[in-house]
């Protein structure tokens, strides 16, 4: 029986081209030029698939898809969103409202037809699927009497292996969105998981108050629920990408390393607990954190609350700064209040981190959950006196990012931003590593020395800046 496809696009040219392509491939085609008419046609004709343009006036593709999935009569119809935009945040938002796939306009004819065929008939026979996530090895912790240390071990292992893996594959901001979505969905079935709506930082997987009175079995089950949800949404995202199966393999390996690290830390925790029963569990977790090397270099991170004080941070980060973790908790970092100002959330949160280094370069980031930035404004914000909002709405002079840009570029680095309105922003900047021995200052010619930017103490950085 011929499959019927409803194509929705407000561009007459795009609509005609796509309709001709699918008609020539043997499909029956219906067309609509807007979301409202698409909903009516879908109810009346029950197509086998809806190919839905993302950017349409009045009712965009997200809203149209959401309504199709809400209605009983159209809920089972698979939806493919297609758009000129190809940002991961766009794909994630599409998956969030129920779309089965996401295709970028301009995709080759054979690829488009293959994706349509997959949505209608499922994956081709013989196609390799990612193996299911098996976390049964965590059950060795069931006999441990206290749940809180187990929760800490799971969080440490997750942030040591899985989160850096996702960041390397998709980027820091998309990884935050992936984890946040997985937590939100999993928390409906596992209340022990952390909730961003309650102000939990993105470093927390568990509700710190809930796990105090929980059983170890409940903590393990909550983590398995979260991990399964994360694997599910990552698999959906990966299926829209060219190298999706390889990315899923990387994630699978990261979880295997998590299990190995968790097992080693659990054994060390049991040994430490038996010899020092009076020692607090948080100190025990810190003492065994280095029991296993990570498959991916750990991304140093710490988190600030609405007052600019450190709420949480990695043990590795604390040691790198020359402190114990407890000494830094609650410490103010007032210089980052540029990030807290532009935040309309009831529980603003700032994450600062260092990504695994490329050769000779270090990449740092500052992420917030604030108001976000439109794509058209992402370059303008780095110019002096450029503001996107009235001063009475968000105070400031529009100089902070411009100064940051000058400082970073004066030291041979680069700064940029990834953002989505309403979903927060992630600012990245790079700095070159130390000079290799053969290029030390003692061997550089005078001409080379003159061409290099001086190493200026951070407290005197403003003196080196050119006048605005």
C-alpha atoms as one frame of an Amber mdcrd trajectory, in Angstrom:
protein
   0.000   0.000   0.000   1.330   3.437  -0.959   2.466   5.480   2.049   1.003
   8.949   2.449   3.264  11.840   3.531   2.113  15.288   4.646   4.686  17.995
   3.799   4.383  21.292   5.698   6.407  24.298   4.539   5.583  28.006   4.208
   8.006  28.370   1.270   6.200  27.537  -2.028   9.486  26.707  -3.746  10.720
  24.370  -0.994   7.268  22.782  -0.776   7.140  22.057  -4.503  10.698  20.673
  -4.669  10.185  18.338  -1.713   6.761  17.212  -2.938   8.172  16.378  -6.395
  11.064  14.443  -4.874   8.804  12.285  -2.689   6.212  11.806  -5.432   8.919
  10.535  -7.792   9.970   8.091  -5.063   6.475   6.577  -5.098   4.846   8.271
  -2.110   1.406   9.882  -2.031   1.892  13.516  -1.044  -0.296  16.022   0.809
   0.872  19.621   1.308   0.201  22.426   3.782   1.704  25.907   4.103   1.185
  26.443   7.826   0.808  24.736  11.189  -2.947  25.236  11.574  -3.790  23.756
   8.167  -1.342  20.901   8.818  -3.200  19.937  12.014  -6.518  19.871  10.123
  -5.113  17.767   7.262  -3.466  15.352   9.683  -6.732  14.792  11.567  -8.773
  14.295   8.384  -6.343  12.230   6.276  -4.217  10.335   8.835  -0.917  10.444
   6.894   1.757   7.839   7.572   4.395  10.554   8.121   4.577  14.345   8.582
   7.604  16.184   7.157   7.461  19.467   9.030   9.346  22.710   8.375  10.759
  24.205  11.552  10.612  27.940  10.779   7.073  29.046   9.964   5.137  32.184
  10.973   2.296  32.090  13.537   2.836  28.428  14.484   6.371  27.057  14.075
   7.356  23.435  13.635   7.966  22.873  17.359   4.466  23.969  18.317   2.846
  22.091  15.439   4.685  18.900  16.409   3.730  19.343  20.065   0.054  19.642
  19.151   0.202  16.627  16.840   1.639  14.556  19.676  -0.916  15.839  22.199
  -3.995  14.860  20.180  -5.187  11.263  20.382  -6.026  11.127  16.658  -2.558
  12.192  15.475  -0.275  11.105  18.328   1.029   7.963  16.582   1.975   9.704
  13.321   5.800   9.950  13.078   7.119  13.484  12.574  10.361  14.551  10.913
  11.399  18.161  11.447  13.504  19.722   8.709  15.215  23.086   8.732  18.158
  25.121   7.483  19.386  25.236  11.100  21.520  22.360  12.307  22.400  23.258
  15.898  22.246  20.431  18.426  20.001  22.547  20.645  17.475  22.690  17.783
  17.547  18.910  17.451  17.143  18.418  21.186  14.197  20.770  21.303  12.607
  18.871  18.421  13.070  15.560  20.233  11.639  17.179  23.348   8.313  17.917
  21.618   8.098  14.393  20.210   9.712  14.451  16.747  11.171  11.153  15.572
  13.939  12.671  13.444  15.519  15.958  12.354  16.822  16.605   8.831  18.782
  19.626   7.618  17.485  21.208   4.418  19.888  20.626   1.558  20.528  17.004
   2.583  21.320  14.783  -0.413  18.336  13.143  -2.119  19.394   9.593  -1.222
  19.971  10.531   2.411  16.581  12.267   2.668  14.778   9.254   1.180  16.687
   6.888   3.487  15.645   8.877   6.559  12.017   8.982   5.402  12.117   5.205
   4.799  13.577   4.646   8.269  10.801   6.714   9.901   8.141   4.744   8.003
   9.548   1.206   8.188  12.198   1.223  10.910  15.980   0.703  10.546  17.214
  -1.352   7.570  17.710  -5.065   8.174  21.212  -5.812   9.383  21.927  -2.282
  10.573  24.046  -2.378  13.697  22.281  -0.985  16.728  23.966   0.336  19.852
  24.073  -2.361  22.570  21.680  -1.823  25.498  23.097  -0.150  28.578  23.875
  -2.809  31.201  24.450  -1.366  34.685  23.794  -4.551  36.632  27.388  -4.436
  37.950  26.297  -1.594  40.250  24.329  -4.144  42.289  27.485  -5.129  44.148
  26.839  -2.007  46.249  23.437  -3.258  47.467  24.948  -4.626  50.672  26.509
  -1.285  51.625  24.510   0.060  54.590  24.555   3.805  53.764  23.101   5.346
  50.603  24.749   8.784  50.732  28.356   7.639  50.077  27.124   5.468  47.198
  25.384   8.488  45.656  28.614  10.483  45.919  30.590   7.691  44.258  28.107
   7.531  41.385  28.231  11.307  40.874  32.045  11.365  40.939  32.310   8.478
  38.449  29.709  10.057  36.162  31.484  13.435  36.084  34.859  11.725  35.638
  33.877   9.616  32.629  30.439  10.135  31.082  30.072  13.911  31.177  33.527
  14.608  29.653  32.750  12.060  26.932  29.487  13.823  26.040  31.223  17.213
  26.135  33.875  16.020  23.689  31.229  14.583  21.338  28.592  17.315  21.391
  29.974  20.340  23.289  29.518  21.647  26.838  26.189  23.429  26.398  24.439
  20.593  24.516  25.755  18.175  27.153  24.191  20.296  29.874  20.881  20.212
  27.990  21.111  16.427  27.482  21.747  15.785  31.167  19.108  18.275  32.298
  16.477  16.673  30.045  17.387  13.152  31.169  17.191  14.178  34.831  13.865
  15.918  34.343  12.322  12.911  32.600  13.818  10.335  34.962  12.811  12.310
  38.087   9.159  11.611  37.236   9.849   7.959  38.095  12.737   8.400  40.538
  12.155  11.293  43.015  15.654  10.892  44.506  17.141  12.540  41.423  18.058
  16.232  41.491  15.742  18.809  39.936  16.958  22.018  38.312  13.574  23.569
  39.158  14.539  23.243  42.827  17.832  25.040  42.253  20.101  21.983  42.113
  23.411  22.601  40.356  24.183  20.672  37.199  26.905  18.807  39.140  24.273
  17.133  41.315  22.531  13.995  40.136  20.724  13.331  43.415  18.552  15.354
  45.766  20.930  15.784  48.713  18.051  15.889  51.207  16.310  12.847  49.788
  19.284  10.478  49.840  19.938  11.033  53.553  17.026   8.784  54.466  17.062
   6.586  51.357  18.127   2.973  50.981  21.113   2.073  48.827  18.833   0.095
  46.496  16.752   3.231  45.869  19.847   5.267  44.962  21.092   2.598  42.558
  17.688   2.283  40.907  17.405   6.078  40.539  20.816   6.243  38.854  19.906
   3.390  36.482  16.695   5.214  35.558  18.617   8.414  34.826  21.330   6.593
  32.854  18.721   4.778  30.747  16.937   8.058  29.987  20.250   9.731  29.089
  21.178   6.838  26.796  17.741   7.014  25.155  17.834  10.733  24.333  21.489
  10.496  23.255  20.581   7.629  20.912  17.782   9.729  19.392  20.214  12.600
  18.896  22.885  10.297  17.460  20.454   8.870  14.871  20.193  12.365  13.342
  23.993  12.605  12.916  26.373  11.127  10.363  28.646   9.439  12.899  25.898
   8.647  15.381  26.770   4.974  15.926  30.395   5.838  16.673  29.237   8.434
  19.191  27.033   5.846  20.893  30.008   3.477  21.050  32.021   6.190  22.797
  29.220   6.714  25.307  28.993   2.975  25.930  32.732   2.860  26.646  32.409
   5.805  29.019  29.765   3.945  31.038  32.011   0.864  31.141  34.796   2.988
  32.596  32.268   4.406  35.068  31.443   0.879  36.258  35.125   0.046  36.646
  35.860   3.210  38.604  32.770   2.762  40.778  33.778  -0.820  41.639  37.327
   0.211  42.555  36.113   3.134  44.650  33.506   0.974  46.359  36.136  -1.571
  47.397  38.380   1.226  48.658  35.444   2.735  50.548  34.694  -0.581  52.250
  38.339  -0.992  53.232  38.536   2.550  54.569  35.253   2.209  56.451  36.350
  -0.972  58.150  39.603   0.612  59.370  38.256   4.069  60.227  34.596   3.778
  61.190  34.470   7.271  62.614  35.547   9.031  59.425  32.850  10.985  57.580
  31.655   9.583  54.269  32.376  12.793  52.341  36.050  12.627  53.359  36.154
   8.968  52.378  34.881   9.720  48.905  37.567  12.408  48.504  40.365  10.112
  49.698  39.607   7.437  47.108  38.774   9.704  44.195  42.121   9.052  42.509
  41.805   5.249  42.688  41.413   4.885  38.921  42.618   6.855  35.882  39.919
   8.196  33.608  39.443   7.259  29.983  38.807  10.912  29.186  40.637  13.792
  30.921  38.399  15.188  33.655  36.892  18.623  32.975  37.537  20.821  36.022
  34.283  22.480  37.069  32.846  24.464  39.930  29.430  26.037  40.493  28.279
  29.354  41.926  25.003  30.282  43.580  23.039  33.516  43.150  25.392  35.356
  45.550  28.478  34.380  43.576  29.673  31.878  46.197  31.077  28.441  45.407
  28.307  25.867  45.879  30.165  22.786  44.633  33.415  21.897  42.866  35.541
  18.947  41.784  38.107  17.575  44.205  40.642  17.776  41.355  39.815  21.473
  40.895  40.354  22.198  44.593  43.704  20.422  44.596  44.774  22.233  41.427
  44.091  25.537  43.210  46.060  24.385  46.270  43.105  24.044  48.668  40.956
  21.398  50.264  37.422  21.240  48.882  35.904  22.247  52.244  38.007  25.439
  52.300  36.506  26.679  49.022  32.847  25.839  49.608  31.012  29.094  50.337
  33.898  31.273  49.132  32.775  34.317  47.046  33.914  34.839  43.463  32.605
  38.371  42.914  34.308  38.836  39.547  31.788  36.453  37.966  28.729  38.515
  38.993  28.674  39.622  34.980  27.285  36.137  34.507  24.750  36.354  37.388
  23.404  39.790  36.405  21.881  38.584  33.133  19.802  35.869  34.726  16.035
  35.782  35.153  15.831  32.342  36.776  14.654  31.956  40.417  17.790  29.885
  41.090  20.647  31.274  38.956  23.653  28.997  38.612  27.111  29.462  37.068
  29.414  26.636  35.964  33.100  27.227  35.305  35.274  24.547  33.792  38.336
  23.547  31.792  37.886  21.160  28.886  40.398  18.443  27.987  43.269  20.337
  26.386  44.130  20.240  22.730  47.843  20.189  21.936  49.366  23.399  23.209
  46.015  25.046  23.999  43.732  25.176  27.040  39.979  25.732  26.628  37.950
  27.223  29.484  34.236  27.924  29.717  31.698  29.803  31.840  28.105  28.571
  31.550  24.940  30.076  33.006  21.249  29.204  32.985  20.214  32.782  32.227
  18.375  34.716  29.527  20.498  33.577  26.569  21.531  35.494  23.452  20.035
  35.636  19.957  22.309  34.377  17.143  22.366  37.820  15.493  23.825  39.413
  18.659  26.589  36.900  19.463  29.334  38.959  17.801  28.040  42.396  18.842
  28.263  41.674  22.567  32.071  41.645  22.386  32.202  45.291  21.253  32.544
  48.164  23.729  29.314  49.826  24.928  27.119  47.317  23.076  24.123  46.380
  25.219  21.179  44.145  24.332  18.864  45.289  27.132  17.923  48.612  28.780
  20.008  49.454  31.848  16.908  49.576  34.042  16.229  45.944  33.084  19.798
  44.608  33.494  22.452  46.968  34.927  25.835  47.450  33.277  27.762  49.524
  30.737  28.422  46.949  27.990  32.180  46.869  28.609  32.881  43.599  30.439
  32.954  41.214  27.487  34.858  43.716  25.362  37.574  43.862  28.041  37.596
  40.062  28.291  38.106  39.842  24.529  41.023  42.266  24.583  42.722  40.493
  27.482  42.350  37.041  25.956  43.439  38.090  22.464  46.413  39.978  23.925
  47.581  36.630  25.266  47.100  34.777  21.994  43.668  33.312  22.781  40.169
  33.384  21.339  36.711  33.915  22.898  33.243  32.981  21.602  29.769  32.124
  22.849  27.193  29.392  22.281  23.707  30.330  23.395  19.987  29.871  22.954
  17.402  32.446  24.109  15.887  31.294  27.378  18.272  28.331  27.699  21.396
  30.108  28.981  24.826  30.795  27.464  28.230  29.149  27.442  31.251  31.427
  26.928  34.435  29.684  25.794  37.946  31.061  25.646  41.282  29.521  24.757
  44.756  30.347  25.999  48.032  28.957  24.653  50.017  26.617  26.864  53.575
  27.220  28.046  56.284  27.673  25.433  58.134  24.444  24.573  61.754  24.339
  25.802  63.229  25.067  22.373  61.215  28.304  22.188  61.901  29.673  25.647
  62.373  33.404  26.082  66.133  32.926  26.465  66.467  31.646  22.889  63.972
  33.884  21.116  65.402  36.624  18.953  64.791  40.220  19.919  62.414  40.602
  16.972  60.379  37.562  18.097  60.316  38.885  21.652  58.963  42.218  20.455
  56.184  40.461  18.565  54.975  38.529  21.597  52.389  39.785  24.059  53.896
  40.359  27.516  52.889  38.154  30.427  50.969  40.600  32.577  49.916  39.838
  36.177  46.148  39.479  36.346  45.824  42.248  38.936  47.459  44.711  36.508
  45.669  43.477  33.402  43.572  46.615  33.066  46.734  48.740  32.739  47.689
  46.895  29.524  44.374  47.424  27.794  44.219  50.023  25.008  41.798  52.866
  25.535  38.240  52.034  24.367
